[in-house]
XYZ file of C-alpha atoms in Angstrom:
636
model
C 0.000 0.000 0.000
C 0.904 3.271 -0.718
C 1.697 6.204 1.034
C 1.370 10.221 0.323
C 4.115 12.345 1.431
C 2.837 14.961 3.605
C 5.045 17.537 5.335
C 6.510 17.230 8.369
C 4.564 19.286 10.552
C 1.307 17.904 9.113
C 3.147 14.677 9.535
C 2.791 14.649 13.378
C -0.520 16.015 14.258
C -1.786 12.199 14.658
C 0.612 11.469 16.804
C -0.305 14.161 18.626
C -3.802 13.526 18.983
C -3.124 9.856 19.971
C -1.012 10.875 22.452
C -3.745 12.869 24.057
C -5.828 10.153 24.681
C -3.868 7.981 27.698
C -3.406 11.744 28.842
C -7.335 12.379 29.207
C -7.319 8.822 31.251
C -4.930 9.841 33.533
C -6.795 13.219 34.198
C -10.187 11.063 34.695
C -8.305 9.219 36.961
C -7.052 11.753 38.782
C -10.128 13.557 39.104
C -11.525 10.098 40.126
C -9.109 10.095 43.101
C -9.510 13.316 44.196
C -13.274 12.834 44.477
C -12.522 9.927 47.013
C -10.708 11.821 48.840
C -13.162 14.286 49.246
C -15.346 12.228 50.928
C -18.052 13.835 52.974
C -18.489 13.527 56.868
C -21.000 10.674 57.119
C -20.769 8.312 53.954
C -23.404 5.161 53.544
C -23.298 2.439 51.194
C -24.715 2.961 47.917
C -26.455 -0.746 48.177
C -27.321 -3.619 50.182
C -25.261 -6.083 48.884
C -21.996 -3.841 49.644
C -23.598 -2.859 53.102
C -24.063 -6.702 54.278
C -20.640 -7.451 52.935
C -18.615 -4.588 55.014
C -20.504 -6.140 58.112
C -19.849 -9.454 57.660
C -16.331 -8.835 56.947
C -15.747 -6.213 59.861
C -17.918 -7.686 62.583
C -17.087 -9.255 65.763
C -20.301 -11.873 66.212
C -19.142 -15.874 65.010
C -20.629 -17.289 61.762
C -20.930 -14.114 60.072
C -17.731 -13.925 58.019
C -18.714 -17.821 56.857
C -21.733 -15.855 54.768
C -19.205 -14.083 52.876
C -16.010 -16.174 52.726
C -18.523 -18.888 51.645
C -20.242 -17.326 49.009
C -18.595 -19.307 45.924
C -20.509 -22.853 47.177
C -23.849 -21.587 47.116
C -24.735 -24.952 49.337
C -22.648 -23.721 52.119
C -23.477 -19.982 52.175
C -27.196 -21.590 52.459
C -26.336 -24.080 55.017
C -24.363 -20.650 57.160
C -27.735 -18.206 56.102
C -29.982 -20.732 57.592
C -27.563 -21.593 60.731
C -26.943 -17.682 61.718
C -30.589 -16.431 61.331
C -31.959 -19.773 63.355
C -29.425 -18.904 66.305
C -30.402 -15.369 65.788
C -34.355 -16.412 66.367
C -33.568 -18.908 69.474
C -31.733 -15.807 71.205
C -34.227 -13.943 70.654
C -36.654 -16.101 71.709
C -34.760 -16.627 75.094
C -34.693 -12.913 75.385
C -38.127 -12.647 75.438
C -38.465 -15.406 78.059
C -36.022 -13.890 79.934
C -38.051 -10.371 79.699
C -41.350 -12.197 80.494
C -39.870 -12.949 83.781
C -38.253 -9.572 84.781
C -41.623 -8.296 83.643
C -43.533 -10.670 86.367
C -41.795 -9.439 88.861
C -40.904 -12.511 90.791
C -39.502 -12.147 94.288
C -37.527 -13.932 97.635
C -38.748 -15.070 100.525
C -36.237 -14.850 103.168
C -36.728 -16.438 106.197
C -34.962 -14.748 109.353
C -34.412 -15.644 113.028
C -34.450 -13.167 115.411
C -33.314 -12.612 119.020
C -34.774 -9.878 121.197
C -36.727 -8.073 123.916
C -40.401 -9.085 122.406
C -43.057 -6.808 123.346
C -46.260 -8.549 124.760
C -49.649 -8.499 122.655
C -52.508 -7.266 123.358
C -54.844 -9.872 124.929
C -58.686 -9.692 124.939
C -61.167 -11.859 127.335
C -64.979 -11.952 127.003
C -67.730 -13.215 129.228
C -69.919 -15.256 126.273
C -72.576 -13.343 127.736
C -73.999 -10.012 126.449
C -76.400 -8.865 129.173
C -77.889 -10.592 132.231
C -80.961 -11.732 131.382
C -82.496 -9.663 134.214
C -81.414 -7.011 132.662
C -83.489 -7.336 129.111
C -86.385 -9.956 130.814
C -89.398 -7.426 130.002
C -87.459 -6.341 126.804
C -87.153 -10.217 125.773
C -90.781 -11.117 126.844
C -92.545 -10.594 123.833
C -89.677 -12.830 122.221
C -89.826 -15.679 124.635
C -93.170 -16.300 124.615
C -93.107 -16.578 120.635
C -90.159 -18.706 121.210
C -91.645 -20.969 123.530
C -95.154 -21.467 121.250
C -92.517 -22.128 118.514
C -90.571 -24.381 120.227
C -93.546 -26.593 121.322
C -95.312 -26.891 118.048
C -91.924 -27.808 116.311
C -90.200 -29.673 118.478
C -92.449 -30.387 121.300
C -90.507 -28.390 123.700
C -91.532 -26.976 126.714
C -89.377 -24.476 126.960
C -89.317 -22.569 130.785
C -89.844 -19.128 131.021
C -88.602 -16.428 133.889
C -91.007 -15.381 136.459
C -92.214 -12.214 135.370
C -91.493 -9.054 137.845
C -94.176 -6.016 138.053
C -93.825 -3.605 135.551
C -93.257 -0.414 135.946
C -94.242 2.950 134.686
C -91.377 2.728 132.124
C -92.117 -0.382 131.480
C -95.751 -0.220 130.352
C -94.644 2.405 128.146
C -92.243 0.033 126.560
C -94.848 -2.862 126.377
C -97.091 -0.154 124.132
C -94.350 0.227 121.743
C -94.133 -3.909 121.371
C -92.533 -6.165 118.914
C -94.821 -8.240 118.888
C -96.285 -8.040 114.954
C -92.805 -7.799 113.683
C -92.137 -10.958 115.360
C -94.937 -12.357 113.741
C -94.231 -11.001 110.701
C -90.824 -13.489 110.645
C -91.703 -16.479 112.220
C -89.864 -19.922 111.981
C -91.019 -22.051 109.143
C -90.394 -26.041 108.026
C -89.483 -26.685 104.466
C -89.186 -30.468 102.975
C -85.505 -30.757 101.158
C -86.861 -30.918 97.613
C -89.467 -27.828 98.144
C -88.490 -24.753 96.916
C -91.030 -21.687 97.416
C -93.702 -23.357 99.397
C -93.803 -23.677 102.763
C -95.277 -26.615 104.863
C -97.673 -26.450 107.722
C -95.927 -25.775 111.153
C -97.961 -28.407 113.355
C -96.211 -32.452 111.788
C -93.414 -33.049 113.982
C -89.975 -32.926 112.842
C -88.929 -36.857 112.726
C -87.997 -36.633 108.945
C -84.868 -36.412 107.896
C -85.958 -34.461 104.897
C -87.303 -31.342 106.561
C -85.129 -27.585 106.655
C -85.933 -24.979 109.281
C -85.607 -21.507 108.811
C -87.716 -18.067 108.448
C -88.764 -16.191 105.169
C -87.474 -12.316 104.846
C -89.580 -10.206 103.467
C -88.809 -6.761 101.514
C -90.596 -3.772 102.868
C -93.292 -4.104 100.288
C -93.514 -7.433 100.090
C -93.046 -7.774 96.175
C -90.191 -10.592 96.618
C -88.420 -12.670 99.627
C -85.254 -14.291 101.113
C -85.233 -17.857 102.553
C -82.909 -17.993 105.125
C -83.160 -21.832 105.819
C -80.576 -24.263 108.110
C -80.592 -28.533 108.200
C -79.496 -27.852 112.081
C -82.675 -27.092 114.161
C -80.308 -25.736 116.883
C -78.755 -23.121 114.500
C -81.914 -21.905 112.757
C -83.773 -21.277 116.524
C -80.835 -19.776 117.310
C -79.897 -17.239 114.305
C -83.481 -16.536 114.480
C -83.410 -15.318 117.454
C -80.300 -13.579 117.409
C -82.065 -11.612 114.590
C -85.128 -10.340 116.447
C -82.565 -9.595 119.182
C -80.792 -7.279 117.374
C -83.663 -5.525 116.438
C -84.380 -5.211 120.154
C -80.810 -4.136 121.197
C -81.204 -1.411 118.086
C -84.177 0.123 119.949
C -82.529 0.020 124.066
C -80.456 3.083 124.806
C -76.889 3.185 124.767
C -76.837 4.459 128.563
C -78.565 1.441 129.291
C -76.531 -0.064 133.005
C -74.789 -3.209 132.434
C -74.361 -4.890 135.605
C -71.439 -6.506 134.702
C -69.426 -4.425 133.297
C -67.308 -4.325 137.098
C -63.774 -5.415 136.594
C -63.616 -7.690 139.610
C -67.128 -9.299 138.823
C -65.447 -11.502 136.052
C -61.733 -10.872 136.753
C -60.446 -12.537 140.060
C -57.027 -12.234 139.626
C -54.483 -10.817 137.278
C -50.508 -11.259 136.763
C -47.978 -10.558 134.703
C -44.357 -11.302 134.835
C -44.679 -11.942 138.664
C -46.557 -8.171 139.245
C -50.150 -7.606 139.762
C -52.343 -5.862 137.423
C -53.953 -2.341 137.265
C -56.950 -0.518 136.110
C -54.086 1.328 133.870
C -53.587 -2.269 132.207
C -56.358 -2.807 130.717
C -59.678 -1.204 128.699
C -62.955 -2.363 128.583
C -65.912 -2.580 125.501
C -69.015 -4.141 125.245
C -69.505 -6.988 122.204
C -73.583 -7.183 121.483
C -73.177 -10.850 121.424
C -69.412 -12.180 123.340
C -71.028 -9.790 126.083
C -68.286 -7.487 127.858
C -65.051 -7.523 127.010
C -61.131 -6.597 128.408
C -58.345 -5.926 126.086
C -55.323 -6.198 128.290
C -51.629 -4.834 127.153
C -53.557 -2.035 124.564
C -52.050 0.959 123.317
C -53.711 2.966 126.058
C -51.245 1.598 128.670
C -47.664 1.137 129.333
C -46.746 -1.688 126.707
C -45.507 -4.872 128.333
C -42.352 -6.442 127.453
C -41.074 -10.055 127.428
C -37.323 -10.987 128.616
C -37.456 -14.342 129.362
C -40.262 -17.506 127.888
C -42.396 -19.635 129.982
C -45.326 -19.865 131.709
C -44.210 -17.344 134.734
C -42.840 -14.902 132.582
C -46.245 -14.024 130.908
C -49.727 -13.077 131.389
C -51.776 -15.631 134.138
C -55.633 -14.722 134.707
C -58.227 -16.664 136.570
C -61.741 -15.781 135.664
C -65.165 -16.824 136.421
C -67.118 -18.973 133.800
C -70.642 -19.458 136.067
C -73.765 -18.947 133.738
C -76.614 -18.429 135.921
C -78.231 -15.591 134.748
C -77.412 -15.693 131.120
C -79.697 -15.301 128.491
C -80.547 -19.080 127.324
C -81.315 -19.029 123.656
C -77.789 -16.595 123.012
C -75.580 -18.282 125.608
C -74.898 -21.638 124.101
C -71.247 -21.739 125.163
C -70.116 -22.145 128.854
C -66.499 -20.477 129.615
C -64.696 -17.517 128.235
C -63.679 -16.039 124.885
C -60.255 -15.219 124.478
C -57.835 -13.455 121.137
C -54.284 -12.542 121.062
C -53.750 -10.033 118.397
C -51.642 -6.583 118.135
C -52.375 -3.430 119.781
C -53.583 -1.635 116.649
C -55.925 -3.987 115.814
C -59.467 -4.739 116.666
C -60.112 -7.384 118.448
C -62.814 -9.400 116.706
C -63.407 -12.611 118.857
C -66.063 -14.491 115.953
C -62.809 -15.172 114.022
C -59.446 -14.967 115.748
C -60.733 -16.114 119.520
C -61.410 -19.495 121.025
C -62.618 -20.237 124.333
C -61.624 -21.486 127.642
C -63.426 -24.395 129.333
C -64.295 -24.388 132.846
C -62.467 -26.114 135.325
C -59.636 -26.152 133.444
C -56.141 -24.558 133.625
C -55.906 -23.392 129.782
C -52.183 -22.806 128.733
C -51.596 -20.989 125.704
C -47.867 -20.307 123.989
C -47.158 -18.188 121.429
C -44.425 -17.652 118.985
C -44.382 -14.012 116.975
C -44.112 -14.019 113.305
C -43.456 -10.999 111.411
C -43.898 -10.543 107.488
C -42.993 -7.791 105.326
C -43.991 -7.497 101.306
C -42.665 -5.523 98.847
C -45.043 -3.368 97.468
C -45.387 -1.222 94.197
C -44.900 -3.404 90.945
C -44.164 -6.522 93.352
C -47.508 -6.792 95.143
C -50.426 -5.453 95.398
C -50.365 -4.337 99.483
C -50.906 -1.362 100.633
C -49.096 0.449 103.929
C -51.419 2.238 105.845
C -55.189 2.014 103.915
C -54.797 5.596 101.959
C -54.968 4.575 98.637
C -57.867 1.769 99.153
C -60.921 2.790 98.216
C -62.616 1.989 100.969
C -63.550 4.232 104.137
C -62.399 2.742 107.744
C -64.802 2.463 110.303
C -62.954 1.165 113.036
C -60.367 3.493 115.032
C -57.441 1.124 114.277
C -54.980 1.196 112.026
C -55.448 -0.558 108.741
C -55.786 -4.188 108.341
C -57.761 -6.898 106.128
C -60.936 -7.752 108.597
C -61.135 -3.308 108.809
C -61.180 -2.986 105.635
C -63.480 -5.749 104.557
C -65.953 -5.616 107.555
C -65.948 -1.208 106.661
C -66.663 -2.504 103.035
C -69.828 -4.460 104.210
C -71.084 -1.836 106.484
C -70.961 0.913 104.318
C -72.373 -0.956 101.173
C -75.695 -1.652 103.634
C -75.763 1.641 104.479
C -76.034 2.288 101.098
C -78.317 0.080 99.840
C -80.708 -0.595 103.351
C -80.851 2.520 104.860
C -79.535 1.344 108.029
C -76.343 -0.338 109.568
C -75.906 -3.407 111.559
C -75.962 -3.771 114.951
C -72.170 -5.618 115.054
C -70.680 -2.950 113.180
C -69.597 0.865 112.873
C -71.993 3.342 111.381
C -70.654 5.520 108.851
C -71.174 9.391 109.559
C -75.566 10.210 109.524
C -76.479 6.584 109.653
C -78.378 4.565 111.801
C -79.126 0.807 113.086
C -81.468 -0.906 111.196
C -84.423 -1.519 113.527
C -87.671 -3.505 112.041
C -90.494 -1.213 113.349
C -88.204 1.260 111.537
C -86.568 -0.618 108.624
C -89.652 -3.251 107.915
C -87.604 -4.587 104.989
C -83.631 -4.858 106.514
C -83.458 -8.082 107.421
C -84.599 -9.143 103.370
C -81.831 -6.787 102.317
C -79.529 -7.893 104.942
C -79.645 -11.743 104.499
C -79.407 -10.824 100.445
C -76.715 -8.790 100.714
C -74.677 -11.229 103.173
C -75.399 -13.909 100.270
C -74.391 -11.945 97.803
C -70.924 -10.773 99.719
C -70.106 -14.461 100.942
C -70.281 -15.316 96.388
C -67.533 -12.382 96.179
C -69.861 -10.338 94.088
C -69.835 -7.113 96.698
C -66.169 -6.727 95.445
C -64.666 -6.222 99.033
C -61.870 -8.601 98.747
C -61.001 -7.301 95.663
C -61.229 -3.751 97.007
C -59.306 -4.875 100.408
C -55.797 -5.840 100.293
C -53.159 -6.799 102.452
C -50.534 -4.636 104.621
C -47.424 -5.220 103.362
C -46.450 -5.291 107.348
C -48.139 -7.876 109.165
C -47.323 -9.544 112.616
C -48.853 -12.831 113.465
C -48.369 -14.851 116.358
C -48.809 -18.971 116.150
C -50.815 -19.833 119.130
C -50.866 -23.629 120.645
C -53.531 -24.407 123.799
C -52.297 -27.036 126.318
C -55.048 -27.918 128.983
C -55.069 -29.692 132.472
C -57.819 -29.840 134.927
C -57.797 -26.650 137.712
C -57.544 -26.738 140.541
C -57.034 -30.296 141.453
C -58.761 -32.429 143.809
C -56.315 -32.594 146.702
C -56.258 -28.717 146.303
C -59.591 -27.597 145.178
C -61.168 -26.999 148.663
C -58.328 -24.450 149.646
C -58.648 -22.589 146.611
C -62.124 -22.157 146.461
C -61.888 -21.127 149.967
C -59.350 -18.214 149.367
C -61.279 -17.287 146.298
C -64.831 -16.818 148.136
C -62.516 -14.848 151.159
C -61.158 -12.696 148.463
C -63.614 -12.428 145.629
C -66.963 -13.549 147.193
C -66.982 -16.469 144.789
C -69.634 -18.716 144.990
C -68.254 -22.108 146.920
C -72.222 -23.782 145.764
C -71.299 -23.266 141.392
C -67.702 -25.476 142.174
C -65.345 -26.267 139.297
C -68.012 -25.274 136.476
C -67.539 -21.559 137.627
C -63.935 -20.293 137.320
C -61.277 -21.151 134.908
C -57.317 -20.061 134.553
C -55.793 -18.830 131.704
C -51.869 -18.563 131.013
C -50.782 -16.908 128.233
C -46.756 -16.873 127.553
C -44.065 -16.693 124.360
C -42.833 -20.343 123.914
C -39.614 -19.297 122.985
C -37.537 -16.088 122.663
C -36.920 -16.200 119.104
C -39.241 -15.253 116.301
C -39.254 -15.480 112.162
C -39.084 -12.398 110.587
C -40.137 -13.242 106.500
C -39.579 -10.874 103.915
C -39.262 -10.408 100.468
C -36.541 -8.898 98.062
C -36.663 -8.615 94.431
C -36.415 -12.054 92.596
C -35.003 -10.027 89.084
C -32.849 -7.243 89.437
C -31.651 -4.700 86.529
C -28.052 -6.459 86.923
C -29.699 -9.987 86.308
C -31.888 -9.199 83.689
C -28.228 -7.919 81.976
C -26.197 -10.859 83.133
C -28.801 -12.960 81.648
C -28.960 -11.392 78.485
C -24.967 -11.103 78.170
C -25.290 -14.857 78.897
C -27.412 -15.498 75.821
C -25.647 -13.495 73.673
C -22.773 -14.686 74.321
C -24.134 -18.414 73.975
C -25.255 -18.024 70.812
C -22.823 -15.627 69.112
C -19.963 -15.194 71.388
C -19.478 -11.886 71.494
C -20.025 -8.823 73.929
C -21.670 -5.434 74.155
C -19.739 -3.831 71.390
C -21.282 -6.602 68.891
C -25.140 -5.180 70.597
C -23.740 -1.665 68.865
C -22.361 -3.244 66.077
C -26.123 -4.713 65.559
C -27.277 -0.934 65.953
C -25.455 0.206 63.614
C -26.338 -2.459 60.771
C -29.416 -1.457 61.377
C -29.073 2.381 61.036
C -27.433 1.650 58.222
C -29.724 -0.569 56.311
C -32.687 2.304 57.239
C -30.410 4.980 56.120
C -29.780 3.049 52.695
C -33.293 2.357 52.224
C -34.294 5.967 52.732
C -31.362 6.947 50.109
C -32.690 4.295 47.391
C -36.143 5.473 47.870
C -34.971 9.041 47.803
C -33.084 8.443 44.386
C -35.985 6.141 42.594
C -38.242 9.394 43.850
C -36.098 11.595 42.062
C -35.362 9.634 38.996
C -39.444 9.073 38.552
C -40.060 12.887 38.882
C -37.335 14.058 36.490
C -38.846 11.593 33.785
C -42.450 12.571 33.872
C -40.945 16.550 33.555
C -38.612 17.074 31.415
C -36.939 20.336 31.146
C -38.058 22.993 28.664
C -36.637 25.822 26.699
C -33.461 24.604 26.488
C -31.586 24.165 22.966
C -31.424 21.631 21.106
C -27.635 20.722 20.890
C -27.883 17.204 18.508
C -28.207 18.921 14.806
C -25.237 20.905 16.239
C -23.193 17.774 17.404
C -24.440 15.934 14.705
C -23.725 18.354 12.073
C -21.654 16.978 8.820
C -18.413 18.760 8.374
C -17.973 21.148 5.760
C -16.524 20.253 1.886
C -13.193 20.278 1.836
C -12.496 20.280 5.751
C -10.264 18.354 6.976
C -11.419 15.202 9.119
C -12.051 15.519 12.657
C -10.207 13.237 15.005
C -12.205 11.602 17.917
C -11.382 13.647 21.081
C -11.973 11.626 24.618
C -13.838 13.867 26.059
C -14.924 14.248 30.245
C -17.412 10.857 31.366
C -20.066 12.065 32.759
C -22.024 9.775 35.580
C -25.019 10.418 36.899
C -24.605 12.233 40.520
C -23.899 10.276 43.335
C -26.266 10.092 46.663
C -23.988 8.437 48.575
C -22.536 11.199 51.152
C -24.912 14.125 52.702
C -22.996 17.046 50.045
C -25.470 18.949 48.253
C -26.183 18.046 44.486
C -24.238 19.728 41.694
C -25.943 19.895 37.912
C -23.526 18.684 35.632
C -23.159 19.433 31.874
C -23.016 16.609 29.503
C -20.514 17.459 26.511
C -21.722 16.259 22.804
C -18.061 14.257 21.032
C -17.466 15.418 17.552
C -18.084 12.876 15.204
C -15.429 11.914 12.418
C-alpha cells in the first residue's frame, strides 16, 4: 500500500492527537481520586449487597464472616444463612423469656431468726354473755313467749320461762311500743328438702330427715323474699333469734346499766411477769353478742415487754365462767372467749378467739411471726389504707378484717338505709331496727349472700398490709384446781372475791398466756429479678449463641441504622429519577443537529477527542447536588 508524502509538521498532528488520549485517562483518573478523597463527613453504602458485605467482613459476632467467605458454594453460604438467622431467632426467643420474667416481677422469701426483747400483745377476754338476762327480761318477753309457742309446736318443747317481775311505769310504756307483729311477721317455718317456694304447715313433727328450718325475709313491700333456711334445728332457733334480738338491742339506749361491766365481777385475779395488774392495764368494751369484754396490754397503757419464755414470765388470769343468769337461747357456750392479736388492731373474737373451758387450767404459747412485702410493681399491698378505696370504720390502724368488715357496712348503708348492729356506722347513719326498717333483714340476708359469692367486690377492694405480725398460738389444757387442792382454793377465792363455793369447778377457769420461745421469724421479700440480672442474663445469651459482647449489641445498631439509612437513600433516588422523567426540562436548545452536524466540503477530518465521562450524581454522602453538563463528542 501506498503512502502520500505529507510535510513534516502535518506529519505529526496524529501522533499528537493519539497521544492525548492515555493523557485524558490519567486526568479522569485523577479527578476520580480526588473525588474519594473528598469524601463527605458521614458516607453510607450505595447498596445492600456492599452494606451486608462490610458487616460481615468487619464484625465481631461468630458465623458471620462464613456468609461471605462462603459465598462461591452456594450450598454452604445456604447451610451458614440458615444456621446464623436460626441462632439469631432462638436468642431472641430466650430474650423474650427472659423479659417475660423480669416483667412478672418474681420475688424472695427470706426467712430470718431473730433474738430480742419481744413486746407482749394485746390480749382480749370476754364473758360469752352479752347482758344478764335480768337485765333485758321485760325487753325479751314478747320474744320468749313466741319462742316458747314455737318451740312446742316444732319440736315439742316446753321451753321454761322467767317469772315475770311487776312492771313499771317505764315499762308499760315500753310494752305499748311492742314487737310483737314484727315478730310475727318473721316467724320460723319447716321446708321439705326438695321444696323450693312453698312452705309446709308448722304443726307435723320434725322426725324426717328431709325437713329444713328456717324463716322467710320479706322486703318492705312485700313484692319478693329471702329464705334464710338451716338442716341444724339448733342453728336456725338460734340465728333466728339472734335476729329479732338485734332488732331489740337497736331500739334500748346506749346508757342502758350493764351490771357486769365491774372489773372484779369476772376478773379474780391478774398477773404478769410476777406483778399484779392495774386498772391502767387494761380497757374495757361491750360486744352485742361475746357480752363485755377486756383488752389487756392495749395501746392505752404502758406496753408490756417479754425478757425471758415460759409460763411465769407471761400473762396468768383466773376468771369466772358461772352462767346463771345468762340469756338461754344466746348463751350456748359455757367459759370464756379469748384473742391474742396486736395493739392496733381490733379485736374481733367471731374469728381470731377461742374459748376457755371451765375447770380447766388453759395454757396458751405463742411464737411471733413478722412478714414484710414488697409493694409497688411486686404486690399489690398497701401500707397504711390511703390509697384503698374503701372508708375505715374502726379506730385502728389498717388491716384486712377493717377494711373488709368497713366494706360491708358501708355498702348496707347504702343500699338498706340502716347499719348493723355488730358494726360501725358511717357518719348520719343509723341501726337498722324492724319497726323502723320493715324490709332490713330481706336486704340484709341478700346482701350477706351476695358478699359471701364475692360479688360485693370487698376482697377485691381490700388488700393486704405489706407489714403484718402474726403470732402462732398452741392451747395445752389440764384440769384446775385439782382435787387434793380444790377446797383451799375455792376457799381463798370466796374470802377474796366472794366467789360462789355452791357453782364449784363449772364456775372459774385459769388462763396462762406466755411466748414459747424467745426467738421469732421475721419473712420478707426482696426482688427475685434485678436490673443487673436481667443484663447478666442477656450477656449470657448473647454470648451463647454468638460469642461476642456489648460492642457486637452496637455493632447490631449500627447495621441497622445503616440498612434504614440506605433504604431511605434508594427510595430518595428512585423518587427523584421518577419525577425528572415525567418533567422534562423545557426551553433549552437543542444541541444534537449541532453535534451531529456533517463537516464542511473540503475540511479536513475531525479526530475523535476523549472527552470528560459524565455519571449520573452520586447520593452516597450528605454534600449537596451539583448539575452537571453533559458534553456532545465530535463525530469523524
Amino acid at each position: 500500500m501506498k503512502f502520500e508524502k505529507q510535510p513534516e509538521g502535518k506529519r505529526v498532528e496524529p501522533s499528537k492527537v493519539e497521544t492525548k488520549e492515555p493523557k485524558v485517562e490519567e486526568e479522569a483518573e485523577v479527578e476520580e481520586e480526588d473525588e474519594d478523597d473528598s469524601e463527605g463527613l458521614v458516607e453510607f453504602f450505595g447498596s445492600y449487597q456492599e452494606l451486608f458485605q462490610f458487616f460481615c467482613n468487619n464484625t465481631t459476632i461468630h458465623g458471620a464472616i462464613r456468609l461471605v467467605c462462603s459465598k462461591r458454594n452456594k450450598m454452604k453460604t445456604a447451610f451458614w444463612s440458615v444456621l446464623f438467622f436460626l441462632t439469631f431467632g432462638l436468642m431472641y426467643w430466650q430474650f423474650g423469656i427472659i423479659y417475660a420474667d423480669y416483667f412478672s416481677f418474681p420475688v424472695n422469701l427470706n426467712l430470718n431468726l431473730n433474738s430480742d426483747r419481744l413486746t407482749f400483745p394485746a390480749v382480749t377476754l370476754c364473758t360469752l354473755n352479752p347482758y344478764r338476762y335480768s337485765a333485758l327480761q321485760h325487753d325479751l318477753e314478747d320474744l320468749d313467749r313466741i319462742t316458747h309457742r314455737t318451740l312446742m309446736d316444732m319440736y315439742k318443747y316446753n321451753m321454761p320461762l322467767r317469772q315475770k317481775k311487776r312492771m313499771s311505769q317505764t315499762h308499760r310504756k315500753r310494752r305499748s311500743r311492742s314487737l310483737y307483729y314484727h315478730i310475727q311477721r318473721h316467724p320460723l317455718r319447716r321446708q321439705k328438702r326438695d321444696a323450693q317456694g312453698s312452705m309446709e304447715d308448722n304443726n307435723p313433727e320434725v322426725g324426717m330427715n328431709d325437713w329444713k328450718i328456717g324463716f322467710i325475709l320479706w322486703n318492705e313491700n312485700k313484692t319478693d323474699y329471702f329464705h334464710q333456711m338451716y338442716s341444724s334445728g339448733v342453728d336456725a332457733v338460734r340465728e333466728w333469734y339472734s335476729f329479732h334480738y338485734i332488732n331489740i338491742l337497736a331500739r334500748i339506749p346506749a346508757t342502758k346499766d350493764l351490771d357486769e361491766s365491774n372489773f372484779e365481777s369476772f376478773i379474780y385475779a391478774c398477773r404478769f411477769n410476777d406483778a399484779s395488774c392495774s386498772e391502767a392495764n387494761y380497757t374495757h368494751f361491750h360486744h352485742p353478742i361475746y357480752g363485755n369484754c377486756y383488752t389487756f396490754n392495749d395501746n392505752n397503757s404502758t406496753l408490756w415487754m417479754s425478757s425471758l419464755p415460759g409460763i411465769n414470765n407471761g400473762l396468768s388470769l383466773v376468771v369466772r365462767t358461772e352462767q346463771n343468769d345468762f340469756i338461754p337461747l344466746l348463751s350456748t357456750v359455757t367459759g370464756a372467749r379469748v384473742m391474742v392479736h396486736g395493739q392496733n388492731e381490733p379485736a374481733f373474737m367471731d374469728e381470731g378467739g377461742f374459748n376457755v373451758r371451765p375447770g380447766m387450767e388453759t395454757s396458751i404459747s405463742m411464737r411471733k411471726e413478722t412478714t414484710n412485702r414488697l409493694g409497688g410493681s411486686y404486690s399489690d399491698c398497701t401500707e397504711n389504707g390511703s390509697d384503698v378505696p374503701v372508708k375505715n370504720l374502726y379506730p385502728s390502724h389498717y388491716t384486712e378484717q377493717v377494711c373488709i368488715r368497713s366494706c360491708f357496712q358501708n355498702i348496707m348503708v347504702e343500699r338498706c338505709g340502716c347499719g348493723h348492729y355488730f358494726y360501725p356506722l358511717p357518719p348520719g347513719a343509723v341501726y337498722c331496727d324492724y319497726t323502723k326498717h320493715p324490709g332490713w333483714g330481706y336486704c340484709y340476708y341478700k346482701l350477706q349472700a351476695e358478699f359471701k359469692a364475692g360479688f360485693l367486690g370487698c376482697f377485691s377492694k381490700c388488700r393486704k398490709p405489706c407489714k403484718v405480725t402474726e403470732y402462732k398460738l398452741s392451747a395445752g389444757y389440764s384440769r384446775w384446781p385439782s382435787t387434793v387442792s380444790e377446797a383451799w382454793v375455792f376457799h381463798m377465792l370466796s374470802r377474796q372475791n366472794k366467789y360462789n363455793i355452791t357453782s364449784k369447778r363449772n364456775g372459774i377457769a385459769k388462763v396462762n398466756i406466755f411466748f414459747q420461745e424467745w426467738n421469732y421469724k421475721s419473712n420478707g421479700e426482696s426482688p427475685a429479678f434485678t436490673v443487673v440480672t436481667l443484663l447478666s442474663q442477656l450477656g449470657s445469651q448473647w454470648s451463647l449463641w454468638f460469642g461476642s459482647s456489648v460492642l457486637s449489641v452496637v455493632e447490631m445498631a449500627e447495621l441497622i441504622f445503616d440498612f434504614l439509612a440506605v433504604t431511605c437513600i434508594l427510595a430518595f433516588q428512585w423518587a427523584y429519577l421518577h419525577r425528572s422523567s415525567d418533567h422534562p426540562a423545557s426551553g433549552g436548545h437543542d444541541n444534537s443537529a449541532f453535534c451531529s452536524a456533517p463537516s464542511m466540503p473540503g475540511a479536513p477530518p475531525h479526530l475523535p477527542v476523549a472527552s470528560k465521562v459524565a455519571t449520573l450524581p452520586s447520593y452516597n454522602s450528605l454534600e449537596s447536588l451539583a448539575v452537571q453538563s453533559f458534553p456532545c463528542r465530535e463525530r469523524e
